[in-house]
Short mmCIF file of C-alpha atoms and ligand atoms in Angstrom, two decimals:
data_model
loop_
_atom_site.label_atom_id
_atom_site.label_comp_id
_atom_site.label_asym_id
_atom_site.label_seq_id
_atom_site.Cartn_x
_atom_site.Cartn_y
_atom_site.Cartn_z
CA MET O 1 -66.46 -2.70 159.58
CA ALA O 2 -64.61 0.73 158.84
CA ILE O 3 -66.30 2.62 156.27
CA ARG O 4 -63.33 4.41 154.27
CA PHE O 5 -64.41 8.02 153.22
CA VAL O 6 -62.91 9.08 150.22
CA THR O 7 -62.46 12.69 150.08
CA GLY O 8 -59.93 15.74 150.75
CA ASN O 9 -62.53 17.55 152.50
CA GLU O 10 -62.05 17.17 156.62
CA GLY O 11 -65.21 19.16 157.00
CA LYS O 12 -67.22 16.19 155.19
CA VAL O 13 -65.58 13.96 157.63
CA ARG O 14 -66.20 15.43 160.56
CA GLU O 15 -69.80 15.39 159.95
CA ALA O 16 -69.91 11.72 158.81
CA ARG O 17 -67.94 10.96 161.97
CA GLU O 18 -70.50 12.76 164.15
CA TYR O 19 -73.40 11.22 162.43
CA LEU O 20 -72.09 7.60 162.06
CA GLU O 21 -70.87 7.50 165.50
CA GLY O 22 -71.79 4.40 167.52
CA LEU O 23 -72.57 2.63 164.06
CA GLU O 24 -69.29 2.64 162.20
CA PRO O 25 -65.85 4.09 162.22
CA VAL O 26 -64.96 6.79 159.62
CA GLU O 27 -61.64 6.79 158.15
CA GLN O 28 -60.45 9.38 155.92
CA ILE O 29 -58.74 8.40 152.78
CA GLU O 30 -57.43 10.80 150.10
CA TYR O 31 -57.37 9.10 146.82
CA ASP O 32 -57.95 11.36 143.61
CA TYR O 33 -60.77 9.52 141.66
CA THR O 34 -61.71 10.68 138.38
CA GLU O 35 -64.32 13.55 138.61
CA ILE O 36 -66.66 12.63 135.45
CA GLN O 37 -68.01 15.66 133.81
CA SER O 38 -71.59 15.50 134.48
CA ASP O 39 -74.50 17.61 135.63
CA SER O 40 -75.27 15.07 137.75
CA LEU O 41 -73.88 14.90 141.13
CA GLY O 42 -75.22 11.10 141.73
CA GLU O 43 -73.37 9.97 138.57
CA ILE O 44 -70.29 11.88 139.47
CA ALA O 45 -70.36 10.02 143.17
CA ALA O 46 -71.26 6.93 142.00
CA HIS O 47 -68.41 6.61 139.58
CA GLY O 48 -66.10 8.06 142.01
CA ALA O 49 -67.23 5.24 144.76
CA ARG O 50 -66.92 2.47 142.06
CA GLU O 51 -63.50 3.48 140.85
CA ALA O 52 -62.15 4.10 144.38
CA PHE O 53 -63.53 0.66 145.84
CA GLU O 54 -61.79 -1.28 142.86
CA GLU O 55 -58.62 0.57 142.89
CA LEU O 56 -58.04 0.78 146.55
CA GLY O 57 -58.22 -2.95 147.07
CA SER O 58 -59.38 -4.46 150.29
CA ASP O 59 -62.87 -5.24 150.88
CA GLU O 60 -63.42 -2.31 153.27
CA PRO O 61 -66.57 -0.25 152.29
CA VAL O 62 -65.94 3.51 150.52
CA LEU O 63 -67.94 6.59 150.60
CA VAL O 64 -67.83 9.31 148.39
CA ASP O 65 -69.63 12.56 148.71
CA ASP O 66 -70.42 14.66 146.03
CA ALA O 67 -72.20 18.25 146.83
CA GLY O 68 -72.88 21.68 145.64
CA LEU O 69 -74.69 24.71 145.81
CA PHE O 70 -77.48 25.58 143.47
CA VAL O 71 -78.57 29.54 143.53
CA ASP O 72 -82.21 29.79 142.26
CA ALA O 73 -81.62 33.57 140.51
CA LEU O 74 -78.47 32.20 138.84
CA GLY O 75 -80.02 29.11 137.07
CA GLY O 76 -78.59 26.71 139.67
CA PHE O 77 -74.95 28.21 139.45
CA PRO O 78 -72.36 27.02 140.61
CA GLY O 79 -73.92 23.57 141.22
CA PRO O 80 -71.67 20.70 139.95
CA TYR O 81 -68.73 23.35 139.59
CA SER O 82 -69.10 24.59 143.36
CA ALA O 83 -65.63 23.59 144.38
CA TYR O 84 -64.07 25.33 141.11
CA VAL O 85 -65.81 28.32 141.88
CA GLU O 86 -65.08 28.52 145.69
CA ASP O 87 -61.06 27.71 144.76
CA THR O 88 -61.26 30.69 141.79
CA VAL O 89 -63.79 33.31 142.90
CA GLY O 90 -64.32 32.46 146.29
CA VAL O 91 -67.50 32.60 148.71
CA GLU O 92 -67.51 36.34 149.58
CA ARG O 93 -67.42 37.05 145.66
CA LEU O 94 -70.68 34.46 144.93
CA TRP O 95 -72.24 36.31 147.70
CA GLN O 96 -71.82 39.49 146.04
CA LEU O 97 -73.11 38.17 142.98
CA ALA O 98 -76.24 36.89 144.52
CA SER O 99 -76.77 39.84 146.75
CA GLU O 100 -77.58 41.77 143.49
CA GLU O 101 -80.87 39.49 142.96
CA ASP O 102 -84.02 39.88 144.69
CA ASN O 103 -84.41 36.47 144.95
CA ARG O 104 -81.81 34.66 147.35
CA ARG O 105 -82.96 31.47 147.92
CA ALA O 106 -80.64 28.68 147.17
CA ARG O 107 -80.28 24.67 147.78
CA PHE O 108 -77.47 22.83 148.86
CA LYS O 109 -77.37 19.06 147.76
CA THR O 110 -75.14 16.06 148.35
CA VAL O 111 -75.14 12.59 147.06
CA LEU O 112 -73.49 9.77 148.89
CA ALA O 113 -72.22 6.81 147.14
CA TYR O 114 -71.30 3.71 148.96
CA ALA O 115 -69.59 0.83 147.39
CA ASP O 116 -68.84 -2.61 148.76
CA GLU O 117 -68.54 -6.05 147.31
CA THR O 118 -72.00 -6.13 146.57
CA GLY O 119 -72.34 -2.92 144.77
CA ILE O 120 -73.05 0.49 144.61
CA GLU O 121 -76.15 2.42 146.44
CA THR O 122 -76.78 6.17 146.36
CA PHE O 123 -78.45 8.60 148.84
CA GLU O 124 -79.36 11.89 148.32
CA GLY O 125 -80.01 14.95 150.51
CA THR O 126 -81.04 18.58 149.99
CA VAL O 127 -81.49 21.80 152.41
CA ALA O 128 -83.08 24.89 150.55
CA GLY O 129 -82.08 28.51 152.40
CA THR O 130 -81.07 31.78 151.94
CA LEU O 131 -77.99 33.30 150.97
CA VAL O 132 -76.80 36.18 153.23
CA ALA O 133 -73.57 38.12 153.96
CA PRO O 134 -71.12 35.86 155.80
CA ARG O 135 -71.37 34.96 159.12
CA GLY O 136 -70.05 32.74 161.61
CA GLU O 137 -66.76 30.56 162.07
CA GLY O 138 -67.93 26.98 161.95
CA GLY O 139 -68.58 24.54 159.19
CA PHE O 140 -66.65 25.03 155.95
CA GLY O 141 -67.18 25.86 152.28
CA TYR O 142 -70.24 27.96 151.73
CA ASP O 143 -71.61 27.62 155.31
CA PRO O 144 -71.25 31.11 156.13
CA ILE O 145 -73.29 32.52 153.19
CA PHE O 146 -76.26 30.03 153.64
CA GLU O 147 -78.81 30.75 156.15
CA TYR O 148 -81.62 28.20 157.54
CA ASN O 149 -83.95 29.63 160.19
CA GLY O 150 -82.04 32.57 160.90
CA GLN O 151 -78.75 30.80 161.35
CA THR O 152 -75.97 30.06 158.81
CA MET O 153 -74.81 26.88 158.83
CA ALA O 154 -71.43 28.25 159.82
CA GLU O 155 -73.15 29.65 163.23
CA MET O 156 -74.37 26.00 163.96
CA SER O 157 -72.64 23.09 165.89
CA THR O 158 -71.75 19.78 163.62
CA GLU O 159 -74.82 18.21 165.51
CA GLU O 160 -77.14 21.40 164.44
CA LYS O 161 -76.01 21.38 161.11
CA ASN O 162 -76.35 17.56 160.69
CA ALA O 163 -80.22 17.82 162.06
CA ILE O 164 -80.83 19.89 158.97
CA SER O 165 -77.90 19.83 156.30
CA HIS O 166 -78.03 18.06 152.65
CA ARG O 167 -75.52 16.00 154.14
CA GLY O 168 -77.30 15.23 157.44
CA ARG O 169 -80.28 14.14 155.46
CA ALA O 170 -78.22 11.64 152.98
CA LEU O 171 -76.35 10.22 155.88
CA ALA O 172 -79.85 9.85 157.49
CA ALA O 173 -81.09 8.02 154.38
CA PHE O 174 -77.73 5.83 154.26
CA VAL O 175 -78.17 4.81 157.86
CA GLU O 176 -81.76 3.68 157.25
CA TRP O 177 -80.60 1.56 154.55
CA TYR O 178 -77.72 0.14 156.11
CA ALA O 179 -78.81 -0.65 159.21
CA ASP O 180 -82.05 -2.56 157.44
CA ARG O 181 -79.50 -4.43 155.37
CA GLU O 182 -77.09 -5.46 158.42
CA ALA O 183 -80.50 -6.74 160.18
P1 ITT R 201 -64.17 16.23 147.77
O1 ITT R 201 -62.59 15.75 148.03
O2 ITT R 201 -64.73 15.25 148.68
O3 ITT R 201 -64.40 15.92 146.42
P2 ITT R 201 -64.47 19.00 147.95
O4 ITT R 201 -64.68 19.87 148.84
O5 ITT R 201 -64.05 19.29 146.46
O6 ITT R 201 -64.36 17.59 148.43
P3 ITT R 201 -66.96 18.75 146.36
O7 ITT R 201 -66.51 18.43 144.82
O8 ITT R 201 -68.35 17.89 146.81
O9 ITT R 201 -66.12 18.80 147.42
O10 ITT R 201 -67.12 20.41 146.06
C1 ITT R 201 -68.31 20.81 146.70
C2 ITT R 201 -68.26 22.21 147.03
O11 ITT R 201 -69.16 22.37 147.86
C3 ITT R 201 -66.93 22.71 147.81
O12 ITT R 201 -66.58 23.96 147.22
C4 ITT R 201 -67.20 22.25 149.19
O13 ITT R 201 -66.57 23.17 149.77
C5 ITT R 201 -68.69 23.11 149.14
N1 ITT R 201 -69.45 22.22 150.39
C6 ITT R 201 -69.69 20.63 150.09
N2 ITT R 201 -70.53 20.71 151.16
C7 ITT R 201 -70.88 21.53 151.59
C8 ITT R 201 -71.32 22.21 153.07
O14 ITT R 201 -72.02 20.98 153.82
N3 ITT R 201 -71.35 23.23 153.66
C9 ITT R 201 -70.81 24.25 152.81
N4 ITT R 201 -70.26 24.29 151.63
C10 ITT R 201 -70.02 22.85 151.40
NA1 NA R 202 -64.20 17.53 144.51
#
């Protein structure tokens, strides 16, 4: 059965489609679920998935992805506020802020929440990397400033990014659970 990925972000959809190819079709749905105020990406995603599944009707499962970039030297900023910071100050200026620090380590984290008529499950993925001056044309969001193993995520193909990224790891946990459940 098709999975409805509730997001306005086409980059997330591209990555999920690539990862879930051959398992289930992924359909993008734009539905403005309530993003509750919380420090926990898991709570935000689970709440959103439950609401979307209930409000959208039909028994097709839904997937919600709540992600954030956590900069070590900035106390985890922008974290759950990453979308807001990207829209306001932008990626380039976040890099400028981080470049003033000796410690340029950062983590990307995502929580996928899957909801169907039996309930909600969440899957988490994290990747640690280093912030650098922007490089690369691929990916989306903060990818040009996030380096892993010498390459920014914007320099990777979707497949390469999925192999190491927070989202790829969360998708791997999802697929493991999903395949077990179907068996
Ligand atoms: P939704 O409609 O799914 O909420 P969004 O882009 O608003 O889409 P989030 O609320 O999860 O997504 O915000 C996360 C922020 O982090 C946002 O600025 C994204 O562009 C960025 N982001 C998320 N995943 C990323 C990734 O894999 N690489 C780079 N930036 C990412
Ligand atoms: Na969002």
